[in-house]
XYZ file of C-alpha atoms in Angstrom:
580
model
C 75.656 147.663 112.182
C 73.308 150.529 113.423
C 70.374 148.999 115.403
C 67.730 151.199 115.975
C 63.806 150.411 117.044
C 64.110 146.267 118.230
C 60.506 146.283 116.616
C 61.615 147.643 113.460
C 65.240 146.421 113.173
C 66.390 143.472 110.716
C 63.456 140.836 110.607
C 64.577 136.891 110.823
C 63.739 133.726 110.037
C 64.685 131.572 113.311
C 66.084 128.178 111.861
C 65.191 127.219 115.364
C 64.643 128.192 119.400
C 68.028 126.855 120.370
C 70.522 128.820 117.848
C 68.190 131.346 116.754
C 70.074 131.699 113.394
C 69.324 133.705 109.900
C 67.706 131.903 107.538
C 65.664 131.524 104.705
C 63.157 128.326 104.981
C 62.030 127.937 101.467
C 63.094 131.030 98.971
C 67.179 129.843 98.491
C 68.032 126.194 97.555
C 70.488 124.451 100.381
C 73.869 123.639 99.152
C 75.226 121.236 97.255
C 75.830 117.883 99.314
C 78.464 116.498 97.283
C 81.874 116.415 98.498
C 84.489 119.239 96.599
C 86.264 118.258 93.892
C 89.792 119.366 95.202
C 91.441 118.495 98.302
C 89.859 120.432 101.310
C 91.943 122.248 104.164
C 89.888 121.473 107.500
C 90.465 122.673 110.887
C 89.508 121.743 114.359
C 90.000 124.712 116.931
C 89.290 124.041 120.198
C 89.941 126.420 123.495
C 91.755 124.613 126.216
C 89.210 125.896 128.917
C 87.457 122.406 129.080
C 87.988 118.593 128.136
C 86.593 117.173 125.042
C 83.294 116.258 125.074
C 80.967 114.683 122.223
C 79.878 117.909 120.858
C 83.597 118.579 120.459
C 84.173 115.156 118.899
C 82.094 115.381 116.706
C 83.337 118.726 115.335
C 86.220 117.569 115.402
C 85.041 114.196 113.163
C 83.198 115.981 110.487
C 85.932 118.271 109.446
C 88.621 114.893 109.689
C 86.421 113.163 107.491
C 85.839 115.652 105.166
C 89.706 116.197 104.695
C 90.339 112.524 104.495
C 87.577 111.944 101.999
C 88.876 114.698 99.434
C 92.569 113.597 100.236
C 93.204 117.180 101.695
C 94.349 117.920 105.623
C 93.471 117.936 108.803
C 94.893 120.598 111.080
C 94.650 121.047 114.771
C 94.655 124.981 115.968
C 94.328 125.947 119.892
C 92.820 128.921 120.686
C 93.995 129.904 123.703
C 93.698 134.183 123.767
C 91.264 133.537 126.973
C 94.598 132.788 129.355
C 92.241 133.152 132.689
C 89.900 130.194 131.849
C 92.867 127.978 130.710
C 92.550 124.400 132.209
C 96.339 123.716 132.640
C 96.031 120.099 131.084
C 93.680 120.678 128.784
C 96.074 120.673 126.098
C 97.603 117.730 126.899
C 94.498 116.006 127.207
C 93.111 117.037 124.123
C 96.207 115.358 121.748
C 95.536 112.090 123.642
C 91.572 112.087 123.530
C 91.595 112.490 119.992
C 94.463 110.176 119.245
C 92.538 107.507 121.708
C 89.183 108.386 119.575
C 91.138 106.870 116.486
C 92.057 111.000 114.852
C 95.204 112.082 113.972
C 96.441 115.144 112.431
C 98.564 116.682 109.260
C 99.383 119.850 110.745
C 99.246 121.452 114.647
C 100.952 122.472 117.759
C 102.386 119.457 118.491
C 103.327 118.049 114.931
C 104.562 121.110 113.135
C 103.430 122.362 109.416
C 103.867 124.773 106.837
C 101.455 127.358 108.333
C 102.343 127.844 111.832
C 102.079 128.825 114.934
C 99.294 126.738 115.323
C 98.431 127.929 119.306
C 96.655 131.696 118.851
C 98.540 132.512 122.129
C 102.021 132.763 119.753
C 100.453 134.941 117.189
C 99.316 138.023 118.675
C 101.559 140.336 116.550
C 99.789 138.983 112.856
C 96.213 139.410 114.581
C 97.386 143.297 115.574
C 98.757 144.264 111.776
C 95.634 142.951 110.762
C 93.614 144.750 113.240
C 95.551 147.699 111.951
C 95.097 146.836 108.806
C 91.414 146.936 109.308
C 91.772 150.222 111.014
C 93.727 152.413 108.033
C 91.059 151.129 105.771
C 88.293 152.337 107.821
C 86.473 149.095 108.490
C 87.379 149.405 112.241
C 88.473 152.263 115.168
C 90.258 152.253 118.230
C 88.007 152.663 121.210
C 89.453 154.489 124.474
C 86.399 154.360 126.416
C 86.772 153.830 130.196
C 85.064 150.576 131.044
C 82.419 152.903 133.316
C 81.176 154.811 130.853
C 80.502 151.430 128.879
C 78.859 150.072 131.969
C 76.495 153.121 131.975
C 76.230 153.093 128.476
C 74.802 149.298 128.159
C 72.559 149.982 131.147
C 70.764 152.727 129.545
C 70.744 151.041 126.233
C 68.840 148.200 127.843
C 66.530 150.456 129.641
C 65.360 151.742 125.816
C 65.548 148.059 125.097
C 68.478 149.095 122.201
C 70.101 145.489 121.003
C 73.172 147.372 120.250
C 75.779 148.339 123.196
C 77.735 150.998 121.740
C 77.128 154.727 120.764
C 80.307 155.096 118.273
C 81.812 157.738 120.335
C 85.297 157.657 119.554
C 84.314 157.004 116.140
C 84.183 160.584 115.437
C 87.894 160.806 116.973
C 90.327 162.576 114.305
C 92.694 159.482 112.741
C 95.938 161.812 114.040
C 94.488 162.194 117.517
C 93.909 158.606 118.210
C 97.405 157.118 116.862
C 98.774 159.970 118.700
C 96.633 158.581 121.930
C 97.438 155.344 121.118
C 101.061 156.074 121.008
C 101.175 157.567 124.137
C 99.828 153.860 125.539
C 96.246 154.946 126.420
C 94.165 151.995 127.344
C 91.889 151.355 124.384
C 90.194 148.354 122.312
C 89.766 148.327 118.321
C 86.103 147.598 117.129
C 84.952 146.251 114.094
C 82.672 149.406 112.349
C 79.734 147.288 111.492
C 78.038 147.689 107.673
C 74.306 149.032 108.017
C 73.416 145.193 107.721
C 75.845 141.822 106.728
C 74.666 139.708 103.505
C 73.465 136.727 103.014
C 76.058 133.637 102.333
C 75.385 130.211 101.029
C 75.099 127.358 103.917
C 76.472 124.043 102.635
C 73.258 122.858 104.875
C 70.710 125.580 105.239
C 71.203 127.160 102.007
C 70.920 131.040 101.615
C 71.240 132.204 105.474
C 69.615 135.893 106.352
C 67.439 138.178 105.445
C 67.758 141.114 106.399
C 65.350 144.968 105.884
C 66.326 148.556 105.990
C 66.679 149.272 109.672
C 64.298 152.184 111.263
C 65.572 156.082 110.910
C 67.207 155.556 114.963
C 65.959 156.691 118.384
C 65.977 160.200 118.417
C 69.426 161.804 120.681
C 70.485 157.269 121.023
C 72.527 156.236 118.520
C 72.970 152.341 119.277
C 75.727 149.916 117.142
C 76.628 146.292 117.646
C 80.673 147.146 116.463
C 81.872 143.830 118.101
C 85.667 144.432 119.665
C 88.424 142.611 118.022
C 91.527 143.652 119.642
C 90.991 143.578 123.416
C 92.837 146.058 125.932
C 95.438 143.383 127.147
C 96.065 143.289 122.959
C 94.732 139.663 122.558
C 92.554 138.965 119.925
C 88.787 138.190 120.238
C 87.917 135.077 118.475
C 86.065 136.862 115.635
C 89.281 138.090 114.257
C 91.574 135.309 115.712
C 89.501 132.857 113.547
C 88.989 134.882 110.567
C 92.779 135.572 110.032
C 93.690 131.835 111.078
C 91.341 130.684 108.686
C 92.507 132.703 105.845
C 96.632 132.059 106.675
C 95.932 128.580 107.094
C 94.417 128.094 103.869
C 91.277 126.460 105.557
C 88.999 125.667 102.564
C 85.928 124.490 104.635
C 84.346 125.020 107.953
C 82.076 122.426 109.167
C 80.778 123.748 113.158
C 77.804 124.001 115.165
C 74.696 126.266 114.523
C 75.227 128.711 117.343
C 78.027 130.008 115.081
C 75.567 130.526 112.287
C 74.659 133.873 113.738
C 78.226 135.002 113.752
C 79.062 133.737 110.090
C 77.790 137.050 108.398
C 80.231 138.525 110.438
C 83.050 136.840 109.717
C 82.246 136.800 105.900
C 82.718 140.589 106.369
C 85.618 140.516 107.991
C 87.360 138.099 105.126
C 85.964 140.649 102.973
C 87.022 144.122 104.644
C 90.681 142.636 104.699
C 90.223 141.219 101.157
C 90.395 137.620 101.321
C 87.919 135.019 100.056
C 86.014 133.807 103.099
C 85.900 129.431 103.267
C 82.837 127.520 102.775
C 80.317 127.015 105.771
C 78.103 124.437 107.218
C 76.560 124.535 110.735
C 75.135 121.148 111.971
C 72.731 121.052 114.532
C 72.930 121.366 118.178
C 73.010 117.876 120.235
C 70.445 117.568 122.884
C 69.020 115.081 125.496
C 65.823 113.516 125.610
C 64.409 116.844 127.353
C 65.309 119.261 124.742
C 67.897 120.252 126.527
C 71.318 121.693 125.157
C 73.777 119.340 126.409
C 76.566 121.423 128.665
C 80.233 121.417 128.360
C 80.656 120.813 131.831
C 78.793 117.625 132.425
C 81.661 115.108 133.391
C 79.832 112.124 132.028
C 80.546 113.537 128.461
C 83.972 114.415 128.408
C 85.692 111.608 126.288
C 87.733 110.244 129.378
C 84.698 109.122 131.208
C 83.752 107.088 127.801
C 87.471 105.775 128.214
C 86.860 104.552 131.894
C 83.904 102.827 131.342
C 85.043 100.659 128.616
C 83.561 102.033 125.493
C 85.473 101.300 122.477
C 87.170 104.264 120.422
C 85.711 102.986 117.393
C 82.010 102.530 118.812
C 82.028 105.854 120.552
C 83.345 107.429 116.619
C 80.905 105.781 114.685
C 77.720 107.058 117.186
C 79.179 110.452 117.249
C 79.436 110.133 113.019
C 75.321 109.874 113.449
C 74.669 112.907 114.827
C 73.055 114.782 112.960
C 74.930 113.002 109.720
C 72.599 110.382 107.367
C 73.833 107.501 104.647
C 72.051 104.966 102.845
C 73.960 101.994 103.425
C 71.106 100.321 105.358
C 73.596 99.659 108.458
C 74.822 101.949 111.066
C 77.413 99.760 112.285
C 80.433 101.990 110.294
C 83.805 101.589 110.919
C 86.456 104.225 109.856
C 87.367 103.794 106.895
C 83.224 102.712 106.329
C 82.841 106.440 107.282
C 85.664 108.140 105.094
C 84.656 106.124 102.031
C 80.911 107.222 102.334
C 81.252 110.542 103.628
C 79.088 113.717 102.320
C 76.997 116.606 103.241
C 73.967 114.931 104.465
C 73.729 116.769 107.368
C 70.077 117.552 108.904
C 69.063 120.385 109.312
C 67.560 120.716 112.370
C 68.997 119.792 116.064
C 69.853 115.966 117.350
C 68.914 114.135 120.567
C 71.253 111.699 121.895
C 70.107 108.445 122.419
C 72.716 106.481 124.924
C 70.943 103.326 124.119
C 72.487 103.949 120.384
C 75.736 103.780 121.800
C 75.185 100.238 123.423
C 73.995 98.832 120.686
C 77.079 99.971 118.670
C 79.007 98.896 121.560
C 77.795 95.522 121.413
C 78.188 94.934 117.507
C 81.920 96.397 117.699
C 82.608 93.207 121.061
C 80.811 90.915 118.555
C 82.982 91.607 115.492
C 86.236 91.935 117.703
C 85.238 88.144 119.414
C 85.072 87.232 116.019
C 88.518 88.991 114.543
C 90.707 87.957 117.994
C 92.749 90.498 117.739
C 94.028 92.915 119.958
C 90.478 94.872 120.653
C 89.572 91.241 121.885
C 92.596 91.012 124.048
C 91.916 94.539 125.293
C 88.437 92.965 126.226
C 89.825 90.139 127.870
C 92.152 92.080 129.780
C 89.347 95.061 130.963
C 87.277 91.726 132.485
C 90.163 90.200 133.565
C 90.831 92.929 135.811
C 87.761 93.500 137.116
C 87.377 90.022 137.987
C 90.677 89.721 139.529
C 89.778 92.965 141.781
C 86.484 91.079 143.082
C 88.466 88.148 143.880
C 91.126 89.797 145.719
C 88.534 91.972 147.816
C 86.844 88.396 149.007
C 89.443 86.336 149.815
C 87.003 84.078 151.356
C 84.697 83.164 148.350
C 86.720 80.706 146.086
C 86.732 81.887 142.422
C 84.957 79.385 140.473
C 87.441 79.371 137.397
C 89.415 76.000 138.276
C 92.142 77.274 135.777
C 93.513 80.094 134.317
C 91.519 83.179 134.201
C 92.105 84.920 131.455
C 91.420 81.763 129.206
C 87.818 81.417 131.079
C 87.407 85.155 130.426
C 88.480 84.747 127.233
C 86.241 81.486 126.254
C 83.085 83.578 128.118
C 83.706 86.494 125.812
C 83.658 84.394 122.680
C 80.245 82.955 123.463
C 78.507 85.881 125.232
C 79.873 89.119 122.907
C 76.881 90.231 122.183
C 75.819 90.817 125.361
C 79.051 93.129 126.086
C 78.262 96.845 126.762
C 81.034 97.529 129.400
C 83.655 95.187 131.335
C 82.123 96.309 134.292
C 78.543 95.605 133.045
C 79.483 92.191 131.749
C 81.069 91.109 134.735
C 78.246 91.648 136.673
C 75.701 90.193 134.275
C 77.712 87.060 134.409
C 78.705 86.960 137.707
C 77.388 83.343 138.175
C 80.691 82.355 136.318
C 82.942 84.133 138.962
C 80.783 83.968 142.068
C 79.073 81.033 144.013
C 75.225 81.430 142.934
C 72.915 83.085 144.871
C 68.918 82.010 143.523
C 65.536 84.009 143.837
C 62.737 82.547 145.056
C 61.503 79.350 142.745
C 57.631 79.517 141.407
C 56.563 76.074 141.890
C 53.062 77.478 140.711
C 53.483 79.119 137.913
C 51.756 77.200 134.806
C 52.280 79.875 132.387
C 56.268 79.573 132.648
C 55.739 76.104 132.355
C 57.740 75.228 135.605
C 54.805 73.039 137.331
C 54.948 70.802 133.729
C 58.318 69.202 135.506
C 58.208 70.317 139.225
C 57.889 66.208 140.162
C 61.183 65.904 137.944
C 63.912 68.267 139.213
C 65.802 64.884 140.839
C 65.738 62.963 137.456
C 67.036 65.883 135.379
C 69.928 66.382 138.055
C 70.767 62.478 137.820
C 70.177 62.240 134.316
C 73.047 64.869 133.897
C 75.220 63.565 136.478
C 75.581 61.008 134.574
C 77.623 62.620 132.066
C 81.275 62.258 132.409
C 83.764 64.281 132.503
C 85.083 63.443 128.851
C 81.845 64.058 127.510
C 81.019 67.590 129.192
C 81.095 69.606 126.001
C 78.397 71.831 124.819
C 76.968 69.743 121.918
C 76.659 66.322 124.119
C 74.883 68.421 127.104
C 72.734 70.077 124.161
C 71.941 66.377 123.061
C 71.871 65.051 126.355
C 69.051 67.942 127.713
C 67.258 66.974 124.530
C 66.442 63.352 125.853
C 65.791 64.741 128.952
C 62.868 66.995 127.790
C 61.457 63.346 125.970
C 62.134 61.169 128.156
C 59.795 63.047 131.170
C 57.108 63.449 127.961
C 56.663 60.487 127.223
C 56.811 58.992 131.068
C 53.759 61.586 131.275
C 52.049 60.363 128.792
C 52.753 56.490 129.148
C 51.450 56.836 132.871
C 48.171 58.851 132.019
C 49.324 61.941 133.707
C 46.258 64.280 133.734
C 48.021 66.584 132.255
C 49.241 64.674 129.670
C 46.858 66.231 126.807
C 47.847 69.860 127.770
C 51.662 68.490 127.298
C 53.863 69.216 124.282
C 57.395 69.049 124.042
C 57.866 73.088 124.138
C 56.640 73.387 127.891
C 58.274 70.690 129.088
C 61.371 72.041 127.160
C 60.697 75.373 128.488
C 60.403 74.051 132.118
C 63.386 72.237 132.235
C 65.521 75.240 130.266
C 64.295 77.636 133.450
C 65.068 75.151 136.497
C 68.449 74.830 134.880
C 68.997 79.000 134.833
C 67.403 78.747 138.198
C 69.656 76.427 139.757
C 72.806 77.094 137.812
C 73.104 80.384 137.476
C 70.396 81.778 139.806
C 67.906 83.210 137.084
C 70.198 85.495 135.083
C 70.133 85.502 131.456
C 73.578 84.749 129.855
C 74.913 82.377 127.213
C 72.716 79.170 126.372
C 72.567 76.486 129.297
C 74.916 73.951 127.217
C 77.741 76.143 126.771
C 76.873 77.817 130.276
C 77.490 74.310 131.866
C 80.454 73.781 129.602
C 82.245 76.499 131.103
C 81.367 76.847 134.585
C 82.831 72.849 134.514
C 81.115 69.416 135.888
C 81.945 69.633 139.483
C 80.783 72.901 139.687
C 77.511 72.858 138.111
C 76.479 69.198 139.574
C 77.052 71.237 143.255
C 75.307 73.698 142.372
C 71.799 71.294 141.014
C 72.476 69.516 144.650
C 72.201 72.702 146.046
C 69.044 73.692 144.233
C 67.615 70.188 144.615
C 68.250 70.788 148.798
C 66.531 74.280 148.212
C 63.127 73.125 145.955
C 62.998 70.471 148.882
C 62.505 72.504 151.730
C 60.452 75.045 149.721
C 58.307 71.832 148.897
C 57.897 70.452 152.157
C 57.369 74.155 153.166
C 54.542 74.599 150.575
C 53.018 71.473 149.878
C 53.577 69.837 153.151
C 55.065 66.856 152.194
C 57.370 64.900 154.137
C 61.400 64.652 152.890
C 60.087 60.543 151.959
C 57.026 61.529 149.810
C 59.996 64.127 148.116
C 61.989 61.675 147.318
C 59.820 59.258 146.020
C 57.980 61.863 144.049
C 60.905 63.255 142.803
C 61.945 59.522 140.969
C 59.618 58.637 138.642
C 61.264 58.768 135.651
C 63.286 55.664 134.320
């Protein structure tokens, strides 16, 4: 492509800051968002110079679901040409992130297929016949340019502020002379010879992409092209050819990929073209971002699909919040399991970038622990056993502070998650929020003021509702009789108020004085942290254990009261009995 005057070259429309893409915003219709009627050929290429991360997942998702919707296939390709930025077990990694992720694979490296190699590193000789190919029918040159001279050259192209890097020089070398010099094993490169400008193609998403003008007669005595290399001086393949041949020998039907590439598509069109093949369908998705408007980097450890794995996030959670980037439905619920996702599956993509919310993930998170407690099978036991050893780990490291389970652990664990699933984000989270169940109780400071919390409603009570449910036996300590049982409680100390004239009585109602006795139970049994309801909360932790731990809290709200109010340990007592 010649590029002459930058203020006169090809005028854009940018689809937006971060991918800076051709586009048209109004004048061509986008594509159609149905599905295709025949089985499509997807691919997901990745390099093995990184880990997987979510913008890689996701990739990776789309084109799997769009194979698996249309009953077509799913094929894995590694592009590997860039041997010095290799991560050695990158490979490796990949075929278990995506397997752990819940994706599997008709065709790749590892499984085999019709259309193989499937690693770019083993097919170096088909990208250099095409390459030649390309060459003999003029659509590209061999380049034997010193890499000083290109140095220079790009320097004083960007000094006239050219956009192009190359002056075509060995362009103009006679066909004979350069097969002769290539022969003879010069060092050269072999360039694409760019068209005066690429066309327009049809975006499944954007619609009609570019629009490009008549470039400017160019810089007088600075000719300046963009003639991207395709064959590199080692003999490996760029990726603009590696992909574009891949692509066509693999049969790939449909590329679904991220909007930097939109820029690149044109390109690549021309390149299916120049070699005469039919170029596959495109759609470019937006970029992900954080809550900055920020392009999220490949390199941020806290992305790559292993760190999902070691916190506890489940497969299927961390697929179905990946689906929703940048992907819509209108089933009304996001919570969408596999085969939720392959069923409904279309082009609805937005158009324009996506911020990741981690908060989405949670939530997700928390409906997938809900719907496992509920199904008991083994993505429960997988929960049990992530808590389990967590807890078991705390308990080893302090020998010295009895476990509170009385029994086996993994049942406890396993009766907890069943009643408190919906508070589950990670193992390591949940253990902490409910480490009242594993750890003796340690309280924060009780408000014996407090009217709006409703506390000082019952704060002449605390020893009646710790008799009142010591009196409970040990045959009856299940979670309906302590419901029924807290119940009487909360009318029993109303209607002692009001029988006795309490001043307070007409500000009374059964809600505070609920309320009240609800928050000096949290208080005292599990120190103030939210968790399951109280009934089922005592049911668990056991009898002995919670009536220690209301003797406890009764031997803590005295010395606070005697500290506060100045009474005497008599006038406690006695103040503290007042209820039949």
């Amino acid at each position: 492509m010649l590029l002459s005057n930058p203020a006169r070259g090809i005028r854009t429309h940018w689809l937006c800051t971060s991918c800076r893409s051709l586009s048209t915003k109004s004048k061509y219709a986008p594509g159609p968002k149905r599905l295709p009627s025949k089985p499509a050929r997807t691919r997901f290429a990745p390099s093995p110079t990184g880990y997987l991360h979510l913008g890689s997942l996701r990739t990776a998702l789309f084109n799997y679901l769009l194979a698996k919707a249309t009953g077509g296939q799913f094929i894995i390709r590694i592009e590997d040409t860039d041997q010095k930025r290799i991560v050695s077990d990158a490979e490796k990694r990949l075929y278990r992130d995506l397997k752990w992720a819940g994706l599997t694979w008709d065709e790749g490296p590892d499984v085999g297929g019709s259309f193989g190699p499937y690693k770019q590193s083993e097919r170096t000789s088909i990208y250099q016949d095409n390459a030649n190919k390309l060459v003999e029918s003029g659509h590209a040159y061999r380049c034997f340019c010193s890499v000083e001279r290109l140095k220079n050259l790009a320097k004083r192209h960007n000094e006239l502020k050219l956009p192009g890097s190359y002056d075509r020089t060995c362009l103009r070398l006679l066909r004979d002379k350069s097969e002769t010099m290539a022969a003879a094993g010069e060092r050269h490169v072999i360039r694409l010879k760019s068209p005066t400008h690429y066309s327009r193609f049809n975006d499944i998403v954007h619609g009609m992409v570019g629009e490009p003008v008549e470039d400017m007669p160019k810089l007088a005595n600075h000719e300046s092209y963009e003639d991207p290399i395709l064959i590199k001086s080692d003999g490996q393949p760029t990726y603009h050819l590696a992909n574009v041949v891949d692509d066509h020998l693999m049969q790939i039907t449909h590329v679904i990929r991220a909007a930097e590439w939109m820029s690149s598509t044109p390109r690549h069109i021309f390149l299916h073209k120049a070699l005469g093949w039919k170029a596959p369908e495109y759609a470019h998705v937006g970029l992900l971002q954080n809550a900055q408007g920020e392009k999220f980097s490949k390199r941020n450890e806290d992305l790559d699909l292993p760190s999902f794995e070691r916190k506890g996030i489940f497969p299927e959670a961390l697929i179905n919040y990946v689906a929703l980037f940048g992907w819509s439905h209108k089933l009304g619920d996001d919570f969408l399991r596999m085969e939720d996702l392959i069923k409904n599956f279309s082009f609805k993509f937005t158009k324009g970038n996506t911020v990741v919310a981690p908060e989405k993930l949670y939530h997700l998170q928390k409906k997938y622990a809900i719907r496992y407690a509920q199904e008991k099978g083994k993505d429960f036991d997988s929960m049990v056993e992530n808590v389990f050893a967590i807890a078991e780990e705390s308990i080893r490291s302090r020998p010295g502070d009895p476990a509170l389970t009385g029994g086996d652990l993994k049942l406890y664990i396993e009766a907890l998650l069943e009643h408190s699933a919906a508070r589950y984000t990670t193992p390591g989270e949940f253990f902490n929020q409910h480490i009242y169940f594993f750890r003796p109780v340690v309280r924060t400071s009780y408000d014996l003021e407090t009217n709006s919390s409703g506390l000082s409603v019952i704060s002449d009570q605390f020893d009646t509702v710790n008799d009142r449910i010591s009196q409970v036996s040990a045959e009856s300590w299940t979670e309906s009789h302590l419901r029924t049982e807290i119940n009487k409680i909360i009318w029993d100390i109303e209607a002692h108020k009001i029988d006795h004239h309490d001043q307070e009585a007409d500000n009374l109602d059964l809600k505070r004085v609920g309320k009240g006795i609800n928050i000096y139970l949290r208080w005292a049994i599990t120190g103030g942290l939210s968790g399951p309801g109280m009934p089922i909360t005592m049911e668990l932790l056991g009898r002995d254990i919670v009536l220690e731990r209301l003797e406890e809290a009764k031997a803590e709200l005295k010395a606070l009261m005697v500290q506060e109010k100045g009474l005497s340990e008599k006038d406690f007592e006695s103040g503290s009995r007042n209820t039949a």
